[in-house]
């Protein structure tokens, strides 16, 4: 017997997506596992997240074995083991991604998604994504679709799981870039303000900042007082430090001020504004108030670029295997999760939209804007 599952990647890309798809395909095609379960799986790669299912042309059929790239007008194609073999070392997503929202209130498209899953004769769908993609998966599940979710987001802000793919690679990028900035900062006795991603949470800024040895880390969970940073930087200079690195999360805001958005009017399909620019504003203010030379660097999409680090490759492997395992047992509407150091699965959390914030009391010193020196989970 042959069963068919689809796999898609949605939302912002990140390193870890391709390895997860590889391990979905590899586990699904494993001959020994197929013998144990009593059936074989065929995996259909969906192009560009939910958009692929919204726009899928029902007259076409995805099962074309010689098809190893999406052609014009293709929204789905068969994925075979020989093709995905090397995907574990590739960044981005070979399937493509989008922020298409099947439940967009202005233009609901979920019925088209369900119809496409039926037309493709999918027994189940593995959705790899963050809060938005997985919320849509949960809603489809509530309408009868068979979905399994794999968590990914460099923001690491998902409910139900301690880890989401892409985070560690992004932390590594922050550390590598700060290491580069440190040498030039030292040469010129400058302060660098480094803006990280992370949307409304400070997980990325905090982990990146502490690993990179930043003097101050500003996170969205705690509106900052610029004078605390000014005093800290002046003190460092008095103490003989030639330079300082300040990390600021894109979603951080000064006390009493609004969050900085890149284009005030632009929103994605899920209604999120594009954040960015707070680092530049902070740098200008710091330069004015300290009299020191300050430069701003926005790491932006560099944090989502490049190849996955070893940790993301390992986690993606575990998540991919677990997702197929769930699908093979017919355990749908579950989120593959990392909890307490093990890979497990939980019902898709109902509160995905309530992003998981930094535990400020345990991890963050609100007086000095540094990570607390306590023994806490990573
Ligand atoms: O959610 C991941 C993320 O990288 C956020 O950290 C960031 O705010 C957002 O996506 C950027 O989205 P886009 O790539 O659409 O500009």
Coordinates of C-alpha atoms and ligand atoms in Angstrom, one line a residue:
X1 CA 0.0 0.0 0.0
X2 CA 1.2 3.5 -0.8
X3 CA 0.3 6.6 1.3
X4 CA 1.1 10.2 0.3
X5 CA 2.1 13.1 2.5
X6 CA 2.8 16.6 1.5
X7 CA 5.4 18.9 3.0
X8 CA 5.6 22.7 2.9
X9 CA 7.7 25.4 4.5
X10 CA 6.0 28.7 5.3
X11 CA 6.9 32.1 6.8
X12 CA 10.4 33.6 7.0
X13 CA 13.0 31.1 5.7
X14 CA 15.9 30.0 7.9
X15 CA 18.7 27.4 7.9
X16 CA 17.2 24.1 9.1
X17 CA 14.3 23.9 6.7
X18 CA 16.0 21.9 4.0
X19 CA 17.5 19.4 6.4
X20 CA 14.0 18.9 7.9
X21 CA 12.6 18.2 4.5
X22 CA 15.4 15.8 3.7
X23 CA 14.7 13.8 6.8
X24 CA 11.0 13.8 6.1
X25 CA 11.7 12.3 2.7
X26 CA 14.4 9.9 3.9
X27 CA 12.3 8.6 6.8
X28 CA 9.2 8.3 4.6
X29 CA 11.2 6.3 2.0
X30 CA 13.1 4.1 4.4
X31 CA 12.5 0.5 3.2
X32 CA 12.9 -1.1 6.7
X33 CA 10.5 1.4 8.3
X34 CA 8.1 0.8 5.4
X35 CA 8.2 -3.0 6.1
X36 CA 7.5 -2.3 9.8
X37 CA 4.6 0.0 9.2
X38 CA 3.2 -2.1 6.4
X39 CA 3.0 0.7 3.8
X40 CA 5.2 3.0 1.8
X41 CA 5.1 6.8 1.9
X42 CA 5.4 9.1 -1.1
X43 CA 6.3 12.7 -0.3
X44 CA 5.0 15.6 -2.3
X45 CA 6.9 18.9 -1.9
X46 CA 4.5 21.9 -2.0
X47 CA 6.0 25.1 -3.4
X48 CA 6.0 28.4 -1.5
X49 CA 4.2 27.5 1.6
X50 CA 0.4 27.8 1.7
X51 CA 0.4 29.6 -1.6
X52 CA 1.3 26.4 -3.3
X53 CA -1.9 24.8 -2.1
X54 CA -4.0 27.9 -2.7
X55 CA -2.8 28.1 -6.3
X56 CA -2.5 24.4 -7.1
X57 CA -3.9 23.7 -10.5
X58 CA -6.1 20.6 -10.0
X59 CA -5.7 19.5 -13.6
X60 CA -2.0 18.9 -13.0
X61 CA -0.7 15.9 -11.2
X62 CA 2.4 16.3 -8.9
X63 CA 3.7 12.8 -9.4
X64 CA 6.3 13.2 -12.1
X65 CA 9.4 11.3 -11.0
X66 CA 11.7 13.0 -13.4
X67 CA 10.7 16.4 -12.0
X68 CA 13.6 17.6 -9.9
X69 CA 12.9 21.4 -10.0
X70 CA 9.7 23.4 -9.9
X71 CA 8.9 24.6 -13.4
X72 CA 6.7 27.6 -14.2
X73 CA 3.2 27.0 -12.9
X74 CA 4.2 24.0 -10.8
X75 CA 3.0 24.1 -7.2
X76 CA 3.8 20.6 -6.1
X77 CA 6.1 17.8 -7.1
X78 CA 7.4 14.4 -5.9
X79 CA 10.5 14.5 -3.7
X80 CA 12.8 11.5 -3.9
X81 CA 15.6 10.5 -1.6
X82 CA 18.4 10.8 -4.2
X83 CA 17.4 14.5 -4.8
X84 CA 17.2 15.6 -1.1
X85 CA 20.4 13.7 -0.1
X86 CA 22.5 16.8 0.2
X87 CA 19.8 19.2 1.4
X88 CA 20.9 18.9 5.1
X89 CA 23.8 21.2 4.4
X90 CA 21.8 23.8 2.5
X91 CA 20.3 27.0 3.9
X92 CA 17.0 28.6 2.9
X93 CA 14.3 26.4 1.6
X94 CA 14.4 24.6 -1.7
X95 CA 10.6 24.4 -1.6
X96 CA 10.3 28.1 -1.4
X97 CA 8.2 30.0 1.2
X98 CA 5.6 32.7 1.4
X99 CA 3.6 34.5 4.0
X100 CA 0.3 33.6 2.3
X101 CA -2.4 33.3 4.9
X102 CA -5.2 30.8 4.1
X103 CA -7.3 32.5 6.7
X104 CA -6.7 36.0 5.6
X105 CA -9.8 37.8 6.9
X106 CA -9.9 40.0 3.7
X107 CA -9.7 36.9 1.4
X108 CA -10.1 33.5 3.1
X109 CA -8.4 30.8 1.0
X110 CA -8.6 27.8 3.3
X111 CA -11.2 26.0 1.2
X112 CA -8.8 26.0 -1.8
X113 CA -6.1 24.5 0.4
X114 CA -8.4 21.7 1.5
X115 CA -9.5 21.1 -2.1
X116 CA -5.9 20.9 -3.2
X117 CA -5.0 18.4 -0.5
X118 CA -7.9 16.3 -1.7
X119 CA -7.0 16.6 -5.3
X120 CA -3.4 15.6 -4.6
X121 CA -4.8 12.7 -2.5
X122 CA -2.7 13.6 0.5
X123 CA -3.2 11.4 3.5
X124 CA -1.5 14.1 5.6
X125 CA 0.5 17.3 5.5
X126 CA 3.7 18.2 7.3
X127 CA 3.8 22.0 7.8
X128 CA 7.2 23.5 8.8
X129 CA 6.8 27.0 10.1
X130 CA 6.5 29.5 12.9
X131 CA 3.5 31.0 14.7
X132 CA 1.6 32.0 11.5
X133 CA 2.1 28.9 9.4
X134 CA 1.3 26.6 12.3
X135 CA -1.7 28.6 13.4
X136 CA -3.1 28.1 9.9
X137 CA -2.2 24.4 10.1
X138 CA -4.1 24.2 13.4
X139 CA -7.2 25.8 11.9
X140 CA -7.1 23.4 8.9
X141 CA -6.7 20.6 11.4
X142 CA -9.9 21.8 13.2
X143 CA -11.6 21.6 9.8
X144 CA -10.7 18.0 9.2
X145 CA -7.2 18.2 7.6
X146 CA -4.5 15.8 8.8
X147 CA -1.6 18.0 9.8
X148 CA 1.7 17.5 11.6
X149 CA 3.7 20.6 12.5
X150 CA 7.5 21.1 12.7
X151 CA 8.6 24.3 14.6
X152 CA 10.9 26.7 12.9
X153 CA 11.7 30.3 13.6
X154 CA 14.9 32.2 14.5
X155 CA 12.7 34.1 17.0
X156 CA 12.3 30.9 19.1
X157 CA 9.1 32.3 20.4
X158 CA 6.7 29.4 19.8
X159 CA 4.5 28.0 22.4
X160 CA 4.8 24.2 23.1
X161 CA 8.5 23.8 22.2
X162 CA 11.8 24.9 23.7
X163 CA 13.4 24.9 20.3
X164 CA 12.6 26.0 16.8
X165 CA 14.8 25.4 13.8
X166 CA 17.0 28.3 12.7
X167 CA 17.6 29.8 16.1
X168 CA 21.1 28.4 16.8
X169 CA 22.4 29.3 13.3
X170 CA 21.1 32.8 13.8
X171 CA 22.9 33.0 17.2
X172 CA 26.1 31.9 15.5
X173 CA 25.7 34.6 12.8
X174 CA 25.4 37.2 15.5
X175 CA 28.5 36.0 17.3
X176 CA 30.5 35.8 14.1
X177 CA 29.5 39.3 13.0
X178 CA 30.1 40.8 16.4
X179 CA 33.6 39.2 16.4
X180 CA 34.2 41.0 13.1
X181 CA 32.9 44.3 14.4
X182 CA 35.0 44.0 17.5
X183 CA 38.3 44.3 15.7
X184 CA 37.3 47.5 13.8
X185 CA 35.5 48.9 16.9
X186 CA 38.8 48.4 18.8
X187 CA 40.9 50.0 16.0
X188 CA 38.7 53.1 15.9
X189 CA 37.6 53.3 19.6
X190 CA 34.0 53.1 18.5
X191 CA 30.7 51.9 19.9
X192 CA 28.7 49.6 17.7
X193 CA 25.0 49.2 18.0
X194 CA 24.0 45.8 16.5
X195 CA 20.3 45.3 15.7
X196 CA 19.1 41.7 15.7
X197 CA 15.8 40.2 14.6
X198 CA 13.4 38.4 16.9
X199 CA 10.2 40.3 16.3
X200 CA 8.4 40.9 19.7
X201 CA 10.7 38.7 21.8
X202 CA 14.3 39.0 22.9
X203 CA 15.5 35.3 22.8
X204 CA 17.7 35.9 19.8
X205 CA 19.2 39.2 21.1
X206 CA 19.8 37.8 24.5
X207 CA 21.4 34.5 23.5
X208 CA 23.4 36.2 20.7
X209 CA 24.4 39.1 22.9
X210 CA 25.6 37.0 25.8
X211 CA 27.5 34.7 23.5
X212 CA 29.1 37.6 21.7
X213 CA 30.0 39.4 24.9
X214 CA 27.9 42.5 24.4
X215 CA 28.1 45.2 27.1
X216 CA 24.3 45.9 26.9
X217 CA 21.4 43.9 25.5
X218 CA 18.1 45.6 24.9
X219 CA 15.1 43.3 24.5
X220 CA 11.4 44.0 23.7
X221 CA 10.2 42.5 27.0
X222 CA 11.8 45.5 28.9
X223 CA 11.4 49.0 27.5
X224 CA 14.8 50.6 28.0
X225 CA 16.0 53.9 29.5
X226 CA 18.6 55.3 27.1
X227 CA 20.4 57.1 30.0
X228 CA 21.2 53.7 31.6
X229 CA 23.0 52.7 28.4
X230 CA 24.7 56.1 28.2
X231 CA 26.0 55.9 31.8
X232 CA 27.1 52.3 31.3
X233 CA 29.0 53.2 28.1
X234 CA 30.7 56.3 29.7
X235 CA 31.7 54.2 32.7
X236 CA 33.2 51.6 30.4
X237 CA 35.3 54.3 28.6
X238 CA 36.4 55.7 32.0
X239 CA 37.4 52.1 33.0
X240 CA 39.7 52.0 29.9
X241 CA 37.6 50.0 27.4
X242 CA 38.3 51.4 24.0
X243 CA 35.0 50.1 22.5
X244 CA 31.6 48.6 23.3
X245 CA 29.1 46.5 21.6
X246 CA 25.4 47.1 22.3
X247 CA 22.9 44.6 21.0
X248 CA 19.3 45.7 20.4
X249 CA 16.4 43.5 19.3
X250 CA 14.4 44.9 16.4
X251 CA 11.3 44.9 18.6
X252 CA 12.9 46.7 21.6
X253 CA 11.6 50.2 22.3
X254 CA 12.6 53.0 24.5
X255 CA 10.4 53.6 27.6
X256 CA 7.5 55.9 26.6
X257 CA 8.2 55.5 22.9
X258 CA 6.6 53.6 20.0
X259 CA 8.2 50.5 18.5
X260 CA 10.1 51.3 15.3
X261 CA 8.7 49.9 12.1
X262 CA 10.5 49.9 8.8
X263 CA 7.5 51.0 6.7
X264 CA 4.7 52.1 8.9
X265 CA 2.0 51.1 6.4
X266 CA 3.4 47.7 5.1
X267 CA 1.9 44.6 6.7
X268 CA 2.4 40.9 5.6
X269 CA -0.5 38.4 4.9
X270 CA -0.7 37.7 8.7
X271 CA -1.0 41.4 9.5
X272 CA 2.5 41.8 11.0
X273 CA 4.3 45.1 10.4
X274 CA 8.0 44.9 9.3
X275 CA 10.2 45.9 12.2
X276 CA 13.6 47.4 11.9
X277 CA 15.5 50.6 12.4
X278 CA 15.6 51.0 16.2
X279 CA 19.3 50.3 16.2
X280 CA 20.0 53.4 14.0
X281 CA 17.8 55.6 16.2
X282 CA 19.6 54.4 19.3
X283 CA 23.0 54.9 17.8
X284 CA 22.2 58.6 16.9
X285 CA 20.9 59.2 20.5
X286 CA 23.9 57.5 22.1
X287 CA 26.4 59.5 20.0
X288 CA 24.6 62.7 21.0
X289 CA 24.5 61.9 24.6
X290 CA 27.9 60.3 25.1
X291 CA 30.0 62.4 22.7
X292 CA 31.5 59.1 21.6
X293 CA 31.6 57.8 18.0
X294 CA 28.8 55.4 17.5
X295 CA 27.9 53.2 14.4
X296 CA 24.9 51.1 13.8
X297 CA 24.8 47.7 12.0
X298 CA 21.5 45.9 11.3
X299 CA 22.2 42.2 10.9
X300 CA 18.8 41.8 9.3
X301 CA 18.4 38.8 7.0
X302 CA 22.1 37.8 7.4
X303 CA 20.7 36.0 10.5
X304 CA 18.5 33.8 8.3
X305 CA 21.2 33.2 5.6
X306 CA 23.9 30.7 5.0
X307 CA 24.1 27.0 5.9
X308 CA 22.6 25.5 9.0
X309 CA 24.9 25.0 12.0
X310 CA 25.5 21.5 13.4
X311 CA 22.8 21.9 16.0
X312 CA 20.1 22.9 13.5
X313 CA 21.1 19.9 11.3
X314 CA 20.7 17.6 14.2
X315 CA 17.4 19.1 15.4
X316 CA 16.0 19.1 11.9
X317 CA 16.8 15.4 11.5
X318 CA 15.1 14.6 14.8
X319 CA 12.1 16.8 14.0
X320 CA 11.8 15.3 10.4
X321 CA 11.9 11.7 11.7
X322 CA 9.4 12.5 14.5
X323 CA 7.0 14.1 12.1
X324 CA 6.9 11.1 9.7
X325 CA 6.6 8.8 12.7
X326 CA 3.5 10.6 13.8
X327 CA 2.0 10.6 10.3
X328 CA 2.7 6.9 9.9
X329 CA 0.8 6.2 13.1
X330 CA -2.0 8.5 12.0
X331 CA -1.4 10.9 15.0
X332 CA -2.3 14.1 13.3
X333 CA -2.9 17.7 14.6
X334 CA 0.3 17.5 16.6
X335 CA 3.4 19.7 16.9
X336 CA 6.7 18.0 17.0
X337 CA 8.5 19.6 20.0
X338 CA 11.7 19.8 21.9
X339 CA 11.0 19.7 25.6
X340 CA 13.3 19.1 28.5
X341 CA 16.1 18.0 26.1
X342 CA 14.0 15.4 24.3
X343 CA 12.1 15.4 21.0
X344 CA 8.4 14.7 21.6
X345 CA 5.0 15.8 20.3
X346 CA 2.2 17.8 21.8
X347 CA -1.2 18.8 20.5
X348 CA -0.9 22.0 18.4
X349 CA -1.1 24.7 21.1
X350 CA -4.2 26.8 20.9
X351 CA -2.4 29.9 22.0
X352 CA 0.3 30.1 19.2
X353 CA -0.4 33.8 18.7
X354 CA 0.7 34.5 22.3
X355 CA 4.4 34.5 21.6
X356 CA 6.7 32.9 24.2
X357 CA 8.6 35.7 25.8
X358 CA 11.9 35.8 27.6
X359 CA 11.6 34.9 31.3
X360 CA 12.9 38.2 32.4
X361 CA 12.9 37.4 36.1
X362 CA 15.3 34.5 35.6
X363 CA 17.4 35.6 32.6
X364 CA 17.6 39.4 32.4
X365 CA 19.0 42.0 34.6
X366 CA 16.6 45.0 34.3
X367 CA 19.1 47.4 36.0
X368 CA 22.1 46.8 33.8
X369 CA 20.5 45.4 30.6
X370 CA 22.7 42.3 30.6
X371 CA 22.0 38.6 30.8
X372 CA 21.8 37.5 34.4
X373 CA 24.7 35.4 35.7
X374 CA 22.6 32.6 36.9
X375 CA 22.5 29.0 35.9
X376 CA 19.5 28.8 33.6
X377 CA 18.3 26.8 30.7
X378 CA 19.7 27.8 27.3
Ligands
LIG1 O1 10.0 35.6 12.2 C1 11.2 35.6 11.7 C2 11.7 37.0 11.2 O2 13.0 36.9 10.7 C3 11.6 38.0 12.3 O3 12.7 38.0 13.2 C4 11.5 39.3 11.5 O4 10.9 40.3 12.2 C5 10.7 38.9 10.3 O5 10.8 37.5 10.2 C6 11.2 39.5 9.0 O6 10.3 39.2 8.0 P1 10.6 39.4 6.5 O7 11.6 38.5 6.0 O8 9.3 39.1 5.9 O9 11.1 40.8 6.4

